[in-house]
Tab-separated table of C-alpha atoms in Angstrom:
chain	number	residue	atom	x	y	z
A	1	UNK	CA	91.684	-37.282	-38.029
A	2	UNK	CA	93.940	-39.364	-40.358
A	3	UNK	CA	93.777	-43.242	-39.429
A	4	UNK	CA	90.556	-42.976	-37.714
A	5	UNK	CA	88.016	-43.927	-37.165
A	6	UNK	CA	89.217	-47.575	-36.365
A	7	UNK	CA	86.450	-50.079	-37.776
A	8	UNK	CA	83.870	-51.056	-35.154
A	9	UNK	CA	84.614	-54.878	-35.181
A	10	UNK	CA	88.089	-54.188	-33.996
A	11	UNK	CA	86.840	-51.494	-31.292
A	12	UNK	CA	84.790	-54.702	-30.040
A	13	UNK	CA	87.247	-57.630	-30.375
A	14	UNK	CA	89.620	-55.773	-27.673
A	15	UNK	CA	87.005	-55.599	-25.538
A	16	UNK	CA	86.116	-59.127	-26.311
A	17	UNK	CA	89.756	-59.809	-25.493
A	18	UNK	CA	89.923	-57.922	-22.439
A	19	UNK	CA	88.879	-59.975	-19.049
A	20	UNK	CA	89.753	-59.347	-15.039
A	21	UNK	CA	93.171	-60.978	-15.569
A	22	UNK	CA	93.591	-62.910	-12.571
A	23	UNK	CA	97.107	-64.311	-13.167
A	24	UNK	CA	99.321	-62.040	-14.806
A	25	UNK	CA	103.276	-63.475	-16.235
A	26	UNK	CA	106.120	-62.064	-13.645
A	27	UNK	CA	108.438	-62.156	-16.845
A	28	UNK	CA	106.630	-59.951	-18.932
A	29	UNK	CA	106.988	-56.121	-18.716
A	30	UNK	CA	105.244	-53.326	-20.610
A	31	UNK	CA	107.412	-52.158	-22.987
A	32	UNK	CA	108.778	-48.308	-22.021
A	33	UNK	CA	106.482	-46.573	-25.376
A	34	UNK	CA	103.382	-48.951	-24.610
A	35	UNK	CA	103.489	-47.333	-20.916
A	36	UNK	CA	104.152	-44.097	-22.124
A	37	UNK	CA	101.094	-43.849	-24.409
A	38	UNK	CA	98.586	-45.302	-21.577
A	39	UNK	CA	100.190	-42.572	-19.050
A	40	UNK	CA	99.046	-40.555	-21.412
A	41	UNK	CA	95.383	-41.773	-22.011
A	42	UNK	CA	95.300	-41.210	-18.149
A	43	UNK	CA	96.441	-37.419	-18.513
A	44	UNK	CA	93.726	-37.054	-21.317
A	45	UNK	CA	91.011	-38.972	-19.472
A	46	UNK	CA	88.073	-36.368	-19.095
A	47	UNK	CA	87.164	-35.435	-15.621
A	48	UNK	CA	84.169	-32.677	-13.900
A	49	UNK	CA	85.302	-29.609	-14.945
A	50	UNK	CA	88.300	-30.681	-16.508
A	51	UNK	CA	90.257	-30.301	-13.056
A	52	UNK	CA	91.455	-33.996	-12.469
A	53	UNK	CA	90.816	-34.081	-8.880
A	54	UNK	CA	93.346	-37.185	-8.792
A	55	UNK	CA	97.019	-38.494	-8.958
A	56	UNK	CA	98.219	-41.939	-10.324
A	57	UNK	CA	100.561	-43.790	-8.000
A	58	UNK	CA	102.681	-45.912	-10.198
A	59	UNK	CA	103.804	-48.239	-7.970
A	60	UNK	CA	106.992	-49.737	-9.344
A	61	UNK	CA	108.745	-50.743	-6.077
A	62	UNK	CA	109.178	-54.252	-5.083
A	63	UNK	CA	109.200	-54.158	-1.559
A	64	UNK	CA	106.235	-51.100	-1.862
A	65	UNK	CA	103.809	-53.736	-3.328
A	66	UNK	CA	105.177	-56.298	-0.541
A	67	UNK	CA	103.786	-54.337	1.715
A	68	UNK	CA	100.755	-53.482	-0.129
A	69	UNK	CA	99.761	-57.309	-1.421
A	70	UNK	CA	98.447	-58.328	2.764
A	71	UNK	CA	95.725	-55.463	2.653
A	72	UNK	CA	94.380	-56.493	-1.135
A	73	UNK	CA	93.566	-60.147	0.290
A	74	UNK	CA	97.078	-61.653	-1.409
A	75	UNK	CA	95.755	-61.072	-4.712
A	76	UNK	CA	98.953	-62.094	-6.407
A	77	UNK	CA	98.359	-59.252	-9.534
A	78	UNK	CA	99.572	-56.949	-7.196
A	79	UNK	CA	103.119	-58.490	-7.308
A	80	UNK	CA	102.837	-60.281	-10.120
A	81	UNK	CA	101.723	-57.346	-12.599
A	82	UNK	CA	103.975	-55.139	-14.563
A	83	UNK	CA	102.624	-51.868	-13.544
A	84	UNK	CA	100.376	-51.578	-10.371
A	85	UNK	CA	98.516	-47.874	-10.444
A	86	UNK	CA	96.808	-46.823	-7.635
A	87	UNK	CA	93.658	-44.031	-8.454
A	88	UNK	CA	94.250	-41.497	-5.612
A	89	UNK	CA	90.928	-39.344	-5.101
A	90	UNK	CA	91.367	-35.740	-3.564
A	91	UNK	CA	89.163	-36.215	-0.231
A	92	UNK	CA	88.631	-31.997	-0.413
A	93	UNK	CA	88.824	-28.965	-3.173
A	94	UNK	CA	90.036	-25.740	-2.141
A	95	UNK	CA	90.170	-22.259	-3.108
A	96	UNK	CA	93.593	-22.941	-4.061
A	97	UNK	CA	93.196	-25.337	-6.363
A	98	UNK	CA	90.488	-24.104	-7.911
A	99	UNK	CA	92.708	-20.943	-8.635
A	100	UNK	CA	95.798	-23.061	-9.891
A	101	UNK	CA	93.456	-25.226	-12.449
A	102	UNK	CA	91.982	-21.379	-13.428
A	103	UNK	CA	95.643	-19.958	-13.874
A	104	UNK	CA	96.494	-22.876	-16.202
A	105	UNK	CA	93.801	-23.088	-18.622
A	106	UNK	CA	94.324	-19.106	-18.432
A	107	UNK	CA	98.346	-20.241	-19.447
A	108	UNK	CA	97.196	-22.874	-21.948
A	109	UNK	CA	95.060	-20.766	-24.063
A	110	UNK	CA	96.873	-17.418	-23.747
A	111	UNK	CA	93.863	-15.762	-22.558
A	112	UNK	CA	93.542	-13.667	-19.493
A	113	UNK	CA	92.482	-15.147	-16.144
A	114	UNK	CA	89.505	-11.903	-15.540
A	115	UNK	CA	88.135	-13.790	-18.632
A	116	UNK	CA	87.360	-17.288	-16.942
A	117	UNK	CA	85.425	-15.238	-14.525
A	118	UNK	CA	82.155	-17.338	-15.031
A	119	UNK	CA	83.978	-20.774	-15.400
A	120	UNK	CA	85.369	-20.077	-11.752
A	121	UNK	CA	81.892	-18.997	-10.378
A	122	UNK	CA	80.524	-21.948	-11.623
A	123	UNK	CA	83.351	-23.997	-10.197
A	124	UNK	CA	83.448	-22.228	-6.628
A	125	UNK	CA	79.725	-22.090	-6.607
A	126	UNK	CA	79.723	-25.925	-6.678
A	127	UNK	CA	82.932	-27.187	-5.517
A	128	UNK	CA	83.098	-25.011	-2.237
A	129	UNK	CA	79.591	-24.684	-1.060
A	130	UNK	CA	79.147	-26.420	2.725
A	131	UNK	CA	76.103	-28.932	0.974
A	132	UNK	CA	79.167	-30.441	-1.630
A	133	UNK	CA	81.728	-31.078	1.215
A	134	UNK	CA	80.879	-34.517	2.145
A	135	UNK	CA	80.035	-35.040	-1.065
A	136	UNK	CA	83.692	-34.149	-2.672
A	137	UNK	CA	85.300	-37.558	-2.080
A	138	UNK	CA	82.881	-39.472	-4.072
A	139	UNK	CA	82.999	-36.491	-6.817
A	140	UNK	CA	86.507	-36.860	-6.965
A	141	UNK	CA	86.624	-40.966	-6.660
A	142	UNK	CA	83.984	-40.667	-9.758
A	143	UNK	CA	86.439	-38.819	-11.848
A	144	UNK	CA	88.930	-41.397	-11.179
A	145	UNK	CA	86.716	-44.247	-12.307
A	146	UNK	CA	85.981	-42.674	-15.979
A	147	UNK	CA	89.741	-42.554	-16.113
A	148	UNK	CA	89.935	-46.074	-15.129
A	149	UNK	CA	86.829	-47.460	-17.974
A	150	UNK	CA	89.242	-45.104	-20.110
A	151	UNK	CA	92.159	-47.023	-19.357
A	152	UNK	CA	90.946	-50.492	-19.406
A	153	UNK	CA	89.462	-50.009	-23.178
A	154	UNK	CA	93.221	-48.347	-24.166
A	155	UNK	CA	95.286	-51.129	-22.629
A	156	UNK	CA	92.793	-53.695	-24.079
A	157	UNK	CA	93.444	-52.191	-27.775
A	158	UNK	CA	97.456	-51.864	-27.127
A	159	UNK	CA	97.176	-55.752	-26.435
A	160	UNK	CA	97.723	-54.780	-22.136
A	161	UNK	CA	95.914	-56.657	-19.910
A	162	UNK	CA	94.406	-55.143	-17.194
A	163	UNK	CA	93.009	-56.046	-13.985
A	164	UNK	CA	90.765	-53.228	-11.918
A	165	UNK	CA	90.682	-53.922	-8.092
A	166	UNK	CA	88.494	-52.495	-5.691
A	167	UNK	CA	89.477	-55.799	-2.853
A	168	UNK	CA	91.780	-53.883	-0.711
A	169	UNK	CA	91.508	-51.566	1.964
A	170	UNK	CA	91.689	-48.290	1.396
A	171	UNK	CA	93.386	-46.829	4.596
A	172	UNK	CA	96.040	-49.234	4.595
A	173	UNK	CA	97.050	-48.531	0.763
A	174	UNK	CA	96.526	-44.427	2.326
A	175	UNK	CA	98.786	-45.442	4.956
A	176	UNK	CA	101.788	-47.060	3.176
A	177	UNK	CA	101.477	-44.731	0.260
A	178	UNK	CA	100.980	-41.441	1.981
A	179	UNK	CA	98.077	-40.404	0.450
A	180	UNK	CA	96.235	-38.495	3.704
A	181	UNK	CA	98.891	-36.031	3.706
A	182	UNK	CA	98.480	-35.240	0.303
A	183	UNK	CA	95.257	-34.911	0.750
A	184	UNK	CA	94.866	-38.039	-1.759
A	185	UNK	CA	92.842	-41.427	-0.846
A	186	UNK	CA	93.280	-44.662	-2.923
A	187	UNK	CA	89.515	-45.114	-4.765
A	188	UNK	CA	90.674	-48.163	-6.797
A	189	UNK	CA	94.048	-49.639	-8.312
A	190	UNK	CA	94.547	-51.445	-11.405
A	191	UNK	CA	97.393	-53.655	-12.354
A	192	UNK	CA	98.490	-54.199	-15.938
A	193	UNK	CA	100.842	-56.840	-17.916
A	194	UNK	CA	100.301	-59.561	-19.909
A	195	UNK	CA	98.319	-62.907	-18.932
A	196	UNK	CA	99.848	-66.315	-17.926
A	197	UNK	CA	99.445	-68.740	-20.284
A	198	UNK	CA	97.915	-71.066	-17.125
A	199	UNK	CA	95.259	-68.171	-16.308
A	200	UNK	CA	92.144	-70.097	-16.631
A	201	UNK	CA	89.754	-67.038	-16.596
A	202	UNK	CA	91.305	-66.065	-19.741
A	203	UNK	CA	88.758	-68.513	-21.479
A	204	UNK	CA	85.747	-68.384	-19.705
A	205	UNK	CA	82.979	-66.925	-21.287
A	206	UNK	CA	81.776	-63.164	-20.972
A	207	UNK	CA	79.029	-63.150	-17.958
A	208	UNK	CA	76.059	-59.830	-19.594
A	209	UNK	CA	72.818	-58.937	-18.793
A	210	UNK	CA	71.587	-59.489	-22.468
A	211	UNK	CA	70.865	-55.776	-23.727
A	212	UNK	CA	66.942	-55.830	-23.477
A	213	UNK	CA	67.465	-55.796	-20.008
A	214	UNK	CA	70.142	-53.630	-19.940
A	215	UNK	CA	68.873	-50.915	-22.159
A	216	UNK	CA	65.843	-49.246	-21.681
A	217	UNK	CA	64.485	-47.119	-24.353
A	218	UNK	CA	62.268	-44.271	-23.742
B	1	UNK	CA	93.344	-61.362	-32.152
B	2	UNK	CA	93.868	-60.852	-35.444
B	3	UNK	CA	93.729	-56.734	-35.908
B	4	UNK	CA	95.180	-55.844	-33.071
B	5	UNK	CA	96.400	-54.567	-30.748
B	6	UNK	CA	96.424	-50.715	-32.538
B	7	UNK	CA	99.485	-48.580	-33.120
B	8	UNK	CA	99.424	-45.667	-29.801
B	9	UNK	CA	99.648	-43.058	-32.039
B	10	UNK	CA	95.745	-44.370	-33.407
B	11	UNK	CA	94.726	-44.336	-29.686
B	12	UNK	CA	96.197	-40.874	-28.945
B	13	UNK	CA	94.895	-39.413	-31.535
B	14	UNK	CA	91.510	-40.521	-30.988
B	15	UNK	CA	91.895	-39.118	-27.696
B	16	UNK	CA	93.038	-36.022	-28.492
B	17	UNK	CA	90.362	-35.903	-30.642
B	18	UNK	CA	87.820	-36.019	-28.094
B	19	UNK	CA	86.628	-32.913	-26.017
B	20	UNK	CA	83.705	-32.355	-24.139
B	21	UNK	CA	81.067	-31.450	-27.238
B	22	UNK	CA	78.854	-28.116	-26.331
B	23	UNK	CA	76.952	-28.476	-29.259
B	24	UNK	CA	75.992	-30.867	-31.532
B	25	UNK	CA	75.101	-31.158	-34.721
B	26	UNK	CA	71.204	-31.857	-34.456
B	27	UNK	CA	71.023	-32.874	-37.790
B	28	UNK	CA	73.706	-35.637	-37.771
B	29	UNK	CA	72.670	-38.932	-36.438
B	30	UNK	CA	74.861	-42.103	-35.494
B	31	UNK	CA	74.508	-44.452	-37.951
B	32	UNK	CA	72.338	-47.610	-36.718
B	33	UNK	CA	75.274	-49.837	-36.692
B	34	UNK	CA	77.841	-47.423	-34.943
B	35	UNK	CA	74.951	-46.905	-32.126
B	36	UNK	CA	74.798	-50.858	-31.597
B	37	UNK	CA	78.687	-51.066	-31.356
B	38	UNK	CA	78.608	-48.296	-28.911
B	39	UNK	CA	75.756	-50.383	-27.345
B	40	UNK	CA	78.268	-53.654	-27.247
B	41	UNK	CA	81.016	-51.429	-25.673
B	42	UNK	CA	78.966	-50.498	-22.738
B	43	UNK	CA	77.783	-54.157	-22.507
B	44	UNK	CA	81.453	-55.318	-22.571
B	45	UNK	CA	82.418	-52.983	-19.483
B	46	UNK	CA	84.238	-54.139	-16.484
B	47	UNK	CA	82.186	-54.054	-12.839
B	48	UNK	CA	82.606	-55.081	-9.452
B	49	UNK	CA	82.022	-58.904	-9.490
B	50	UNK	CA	81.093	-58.465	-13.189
B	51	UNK	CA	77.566	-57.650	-11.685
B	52	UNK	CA	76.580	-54.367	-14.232
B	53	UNK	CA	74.216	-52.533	-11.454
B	54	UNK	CA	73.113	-50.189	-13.661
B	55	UNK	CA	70.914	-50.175	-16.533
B	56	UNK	CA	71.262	-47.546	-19.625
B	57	UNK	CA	68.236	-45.505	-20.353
B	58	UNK	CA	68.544	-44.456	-23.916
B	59	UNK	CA	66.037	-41.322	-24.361
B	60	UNK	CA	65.203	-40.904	-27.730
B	61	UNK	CA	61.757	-39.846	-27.401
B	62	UNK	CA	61.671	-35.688	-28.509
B	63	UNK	CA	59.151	-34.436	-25.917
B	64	UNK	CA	61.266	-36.428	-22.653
B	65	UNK	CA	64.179	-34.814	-23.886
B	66	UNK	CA	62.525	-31.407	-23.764
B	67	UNK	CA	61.266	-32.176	-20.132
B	68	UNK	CA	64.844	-33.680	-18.657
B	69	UNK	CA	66.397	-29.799	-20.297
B	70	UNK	CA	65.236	-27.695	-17.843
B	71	UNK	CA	66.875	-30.120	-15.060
B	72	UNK	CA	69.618	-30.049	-17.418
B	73	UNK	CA	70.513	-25.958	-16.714
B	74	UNK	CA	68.829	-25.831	-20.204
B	75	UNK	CA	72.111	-27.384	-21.965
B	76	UNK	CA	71.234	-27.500	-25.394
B	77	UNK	CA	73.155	-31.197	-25.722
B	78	UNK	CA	70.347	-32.817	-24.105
B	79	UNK	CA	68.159	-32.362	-27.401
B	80	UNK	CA	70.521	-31.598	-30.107
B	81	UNK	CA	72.714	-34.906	-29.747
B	82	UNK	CA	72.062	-37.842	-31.440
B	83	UNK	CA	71.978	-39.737	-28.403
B	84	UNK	CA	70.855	-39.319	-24.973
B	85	UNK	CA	72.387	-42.173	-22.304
B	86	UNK	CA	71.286	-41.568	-18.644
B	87	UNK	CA	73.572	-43.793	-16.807
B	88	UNK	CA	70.860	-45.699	-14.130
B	89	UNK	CA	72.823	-46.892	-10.977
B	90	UNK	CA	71.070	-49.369	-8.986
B	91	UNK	CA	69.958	-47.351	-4.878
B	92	UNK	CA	70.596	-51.214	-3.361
B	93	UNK	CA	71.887	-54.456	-4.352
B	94	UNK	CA	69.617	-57.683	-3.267
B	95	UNK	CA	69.513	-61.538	-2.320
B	96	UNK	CA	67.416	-62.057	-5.327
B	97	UNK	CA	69.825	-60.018	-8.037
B	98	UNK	CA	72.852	-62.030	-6.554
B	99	UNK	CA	70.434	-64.953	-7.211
B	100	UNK	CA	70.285	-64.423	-10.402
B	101	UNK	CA	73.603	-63.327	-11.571
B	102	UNK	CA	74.741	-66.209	-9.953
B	103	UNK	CA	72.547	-68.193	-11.942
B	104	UNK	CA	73.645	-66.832	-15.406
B	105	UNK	CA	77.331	-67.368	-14.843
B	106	UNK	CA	75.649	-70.576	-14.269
B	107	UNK	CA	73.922	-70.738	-17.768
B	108	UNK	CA	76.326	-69.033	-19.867
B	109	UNK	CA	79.536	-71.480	-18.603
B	110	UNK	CA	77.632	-75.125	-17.883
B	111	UNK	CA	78.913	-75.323	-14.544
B	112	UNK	CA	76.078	-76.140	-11.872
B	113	UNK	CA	75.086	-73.301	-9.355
B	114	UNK	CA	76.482	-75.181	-6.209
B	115	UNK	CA	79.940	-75.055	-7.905
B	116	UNK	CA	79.411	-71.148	-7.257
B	117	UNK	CA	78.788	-71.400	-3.784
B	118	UNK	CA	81.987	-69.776	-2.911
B	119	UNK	CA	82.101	-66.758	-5.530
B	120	UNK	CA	78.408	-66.230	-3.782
B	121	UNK	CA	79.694	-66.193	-0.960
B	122	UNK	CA	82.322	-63.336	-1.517
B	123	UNK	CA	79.261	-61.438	-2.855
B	124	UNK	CA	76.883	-61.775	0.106
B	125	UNK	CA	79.254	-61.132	2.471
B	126	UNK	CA	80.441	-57.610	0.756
B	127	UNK	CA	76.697	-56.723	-0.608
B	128	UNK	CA	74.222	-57.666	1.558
B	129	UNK	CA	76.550	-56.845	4.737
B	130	UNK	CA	75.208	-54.000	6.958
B	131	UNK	CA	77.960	-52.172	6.819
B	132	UNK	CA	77.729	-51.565	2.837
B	133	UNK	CA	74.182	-50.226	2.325
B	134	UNK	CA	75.002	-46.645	2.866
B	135	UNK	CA	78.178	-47.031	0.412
B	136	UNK	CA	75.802	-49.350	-1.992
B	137	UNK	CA	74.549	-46.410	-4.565
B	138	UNK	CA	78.304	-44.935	-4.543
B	139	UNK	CA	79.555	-48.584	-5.393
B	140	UNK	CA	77.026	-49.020	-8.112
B	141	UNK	CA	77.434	-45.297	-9.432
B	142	UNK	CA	81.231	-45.605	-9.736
B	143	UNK	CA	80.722	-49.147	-12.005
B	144	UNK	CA	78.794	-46.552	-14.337
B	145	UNK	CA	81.336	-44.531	-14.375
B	146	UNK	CA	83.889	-46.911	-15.481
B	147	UNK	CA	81.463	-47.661	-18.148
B	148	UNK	CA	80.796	-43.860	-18.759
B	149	UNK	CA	85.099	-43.872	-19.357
B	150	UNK	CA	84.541	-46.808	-21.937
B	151	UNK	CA	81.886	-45.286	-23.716
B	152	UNK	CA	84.183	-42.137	-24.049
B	153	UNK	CA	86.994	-43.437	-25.426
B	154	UNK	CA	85.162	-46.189	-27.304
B	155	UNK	CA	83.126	-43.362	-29.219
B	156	UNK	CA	86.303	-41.077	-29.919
B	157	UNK	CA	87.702	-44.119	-31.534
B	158	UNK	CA	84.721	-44.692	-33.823
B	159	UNK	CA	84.746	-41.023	-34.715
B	160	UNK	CA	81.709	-40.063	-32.700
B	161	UNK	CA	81.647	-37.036	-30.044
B	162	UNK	CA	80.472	-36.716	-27.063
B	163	UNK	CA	79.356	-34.843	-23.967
B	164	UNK	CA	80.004	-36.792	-20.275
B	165	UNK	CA	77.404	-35.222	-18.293
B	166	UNK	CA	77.118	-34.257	-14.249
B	167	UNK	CA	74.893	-31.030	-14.662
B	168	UNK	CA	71.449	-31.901	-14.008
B	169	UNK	CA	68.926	-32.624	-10.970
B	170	UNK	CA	69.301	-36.277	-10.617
B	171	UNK	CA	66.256	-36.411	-8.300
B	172	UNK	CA	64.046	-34.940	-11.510
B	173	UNK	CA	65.191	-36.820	-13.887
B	174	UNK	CA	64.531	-39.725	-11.613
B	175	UNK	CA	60.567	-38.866	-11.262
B	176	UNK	CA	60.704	-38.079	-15.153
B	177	UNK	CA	62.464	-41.510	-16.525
B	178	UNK	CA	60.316	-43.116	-13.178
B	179	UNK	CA	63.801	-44.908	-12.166
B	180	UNK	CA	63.443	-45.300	-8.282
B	181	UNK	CA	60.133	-47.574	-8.887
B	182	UNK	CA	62.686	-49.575	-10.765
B	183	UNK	CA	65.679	-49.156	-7.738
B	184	UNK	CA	67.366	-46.970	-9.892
B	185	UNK	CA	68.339	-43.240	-9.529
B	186	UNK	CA	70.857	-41.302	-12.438
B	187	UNK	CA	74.011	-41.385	-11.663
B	188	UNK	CA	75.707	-39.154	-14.852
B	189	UNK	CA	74.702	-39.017	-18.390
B	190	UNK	CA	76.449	-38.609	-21.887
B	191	UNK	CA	75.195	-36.751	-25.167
B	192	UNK	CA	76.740	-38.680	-28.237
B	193	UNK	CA	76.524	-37.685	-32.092
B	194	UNK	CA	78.586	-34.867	-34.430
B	195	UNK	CA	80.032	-31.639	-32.745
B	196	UNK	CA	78.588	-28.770	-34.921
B	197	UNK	CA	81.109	-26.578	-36.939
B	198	UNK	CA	80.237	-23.443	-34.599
B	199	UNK	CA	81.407	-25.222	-31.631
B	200	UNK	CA	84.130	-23.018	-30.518
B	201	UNK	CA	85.072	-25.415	-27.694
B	202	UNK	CA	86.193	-28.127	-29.985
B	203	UNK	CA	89.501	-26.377	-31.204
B	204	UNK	CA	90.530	-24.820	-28.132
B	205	UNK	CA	93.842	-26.236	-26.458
B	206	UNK	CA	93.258	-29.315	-24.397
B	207	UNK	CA	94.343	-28.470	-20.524
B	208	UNK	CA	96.076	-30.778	-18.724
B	209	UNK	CA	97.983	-31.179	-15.347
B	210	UNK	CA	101.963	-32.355	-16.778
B	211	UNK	CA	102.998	-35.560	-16.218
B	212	UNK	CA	105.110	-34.757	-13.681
B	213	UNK	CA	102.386	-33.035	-11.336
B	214	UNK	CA	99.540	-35.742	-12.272
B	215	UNK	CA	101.843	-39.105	-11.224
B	216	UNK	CA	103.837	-40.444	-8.952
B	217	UNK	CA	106.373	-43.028	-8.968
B	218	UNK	CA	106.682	-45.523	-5.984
């Protein structure tokens, strides 16, 4: 590490900064590099195992988010936002997967795929037994929420605001976006821009438990 | 803000930086004043309503550690990190929580409860509905996990490792940090401190789904 570690006060005045932005400006896009560099916090978001049971709708399409705004209660963020991503859970893991995500780190590290024997026992062991099954979607919407905290800490220190939004209904978003036959369902969305001057949440202050009650130490 | 936002290359890096630590250094420990920024960040997280149903049990005490390991598939992170975070999700949500959240949004901004009556409202109707009770521990377990995805990336940027963890018994560590007498049960956990020179895992080539295969543009 060269420039890091950033100093702690800064780490905690972008999450000062950062708030549920409510009303985002229409004018204001993220720049093409800014974007760039969150897609990639996403790809480098840790998930269970490492096998990112999840895809990112970006969801850049005017008339798309038309359609979408009526089934997240008119929140206006979903128009209004630059960038409107949609966390799309797998609902199931298969054998097929499992072996993709086991031929890749095999490809990435240029060792041989007999090798990750154990990894894949461990994987298959958990991921396809009949007790996991109706647990999966959850497992896989969990993932997606660690990349979302990820995601709302990097915007917040690249100056992006960030709104996450579970207020919509899931099998209309799966509907107009597809998701079922991909096997995908939409666990949360989160639209991202820059705040209106006029958006009075900005300036409210921060709602906590105060950290006595929300720590415990044993 | 004043230092901010950061250059992407600084947030990249820190993520790049970050891997899932196997062991730690159990010599090293987080500085007093890292540990209460890292504290702050997990206070600062986003949740549903702003409601933070969890709590964070920080297990510090040797001989708990040593009886959460075996429920832990004996992973030698749970007593060689620093730090020890068992993210607490709250089972249920109730009348008298809501009560009291509403009240402190009441406090902390000098507005007078009945000026919340509608925000309440929204609440009650999604928390205390029928219809959400079975879906109430996933709801509160995925808010920990967006604070789990905060507490990653806010770490990597202070130059501390961790371990985000899934593999253990939740239903033992319950009965061993006594968190259902409290309406709690563990939802995931993290190990936080130094990654140990030996750990083989930490220079290995991060693997990654491209860009291409992980989203897609609408």
């Amino acid at each position: 590490m060269t420039s890091l570690p950033i100093p702690s006060s800064q780490l905690l005045e972008a999450l000062q900064w950062r708030y549920a932005t409510k009303a985002f400006d229409p004018t204001r896009k993220i720049p093409a590099e800014t974007w760039s560099a969150l897609e990639n916090s996403l790809v480098l978001s840790a998930s269970s195992f490492g096998i990112q049971p999840y895809r990112f709708i970006v969801v850049n399409d005017r008339a798309t988010r038309e359609r979408l705004l009526p089934h997240a209660w008119g929140q206006a963020q979903i128009v209004d936002a630059s960038h409107l991503v949609v966390f799309a859970a797998r609902t199931s893991v298969t054998a097929t997967e499992i072996d993709g995500f086991i031929a890749r780190i095999a490809a990435t590290r240029g060792v041989p795929v007999e090798s990750l024997g154990g990894y894949k026992g461990m994987m298959t062991g958990m991921l396809l037994s009949e007790g996991f099954q109706p647990f999966a979607p959850h497992w896989a919407a969990r993932q997606a929420y660690i990349a979302l905290g990820n995601l709302l800490t990097s915007a917040a220190l690249l100056g992006v605001d960030a709104c996450p939004m579970e207020g919509f209904v899931p099998a209309e978003f799966d509907k107009i976006l597809d998701l079922p036959a991909q096997g995908l369902t939409a666990a949360v969305a989160c639209t991202l821009g820059y705040r209106s001057s006029g958006d009075k949440y900005a300036t409210l202050a921060k709602v906590r438990a105060p950290k006595a009650e929300l720590f415990k130490t044993v």
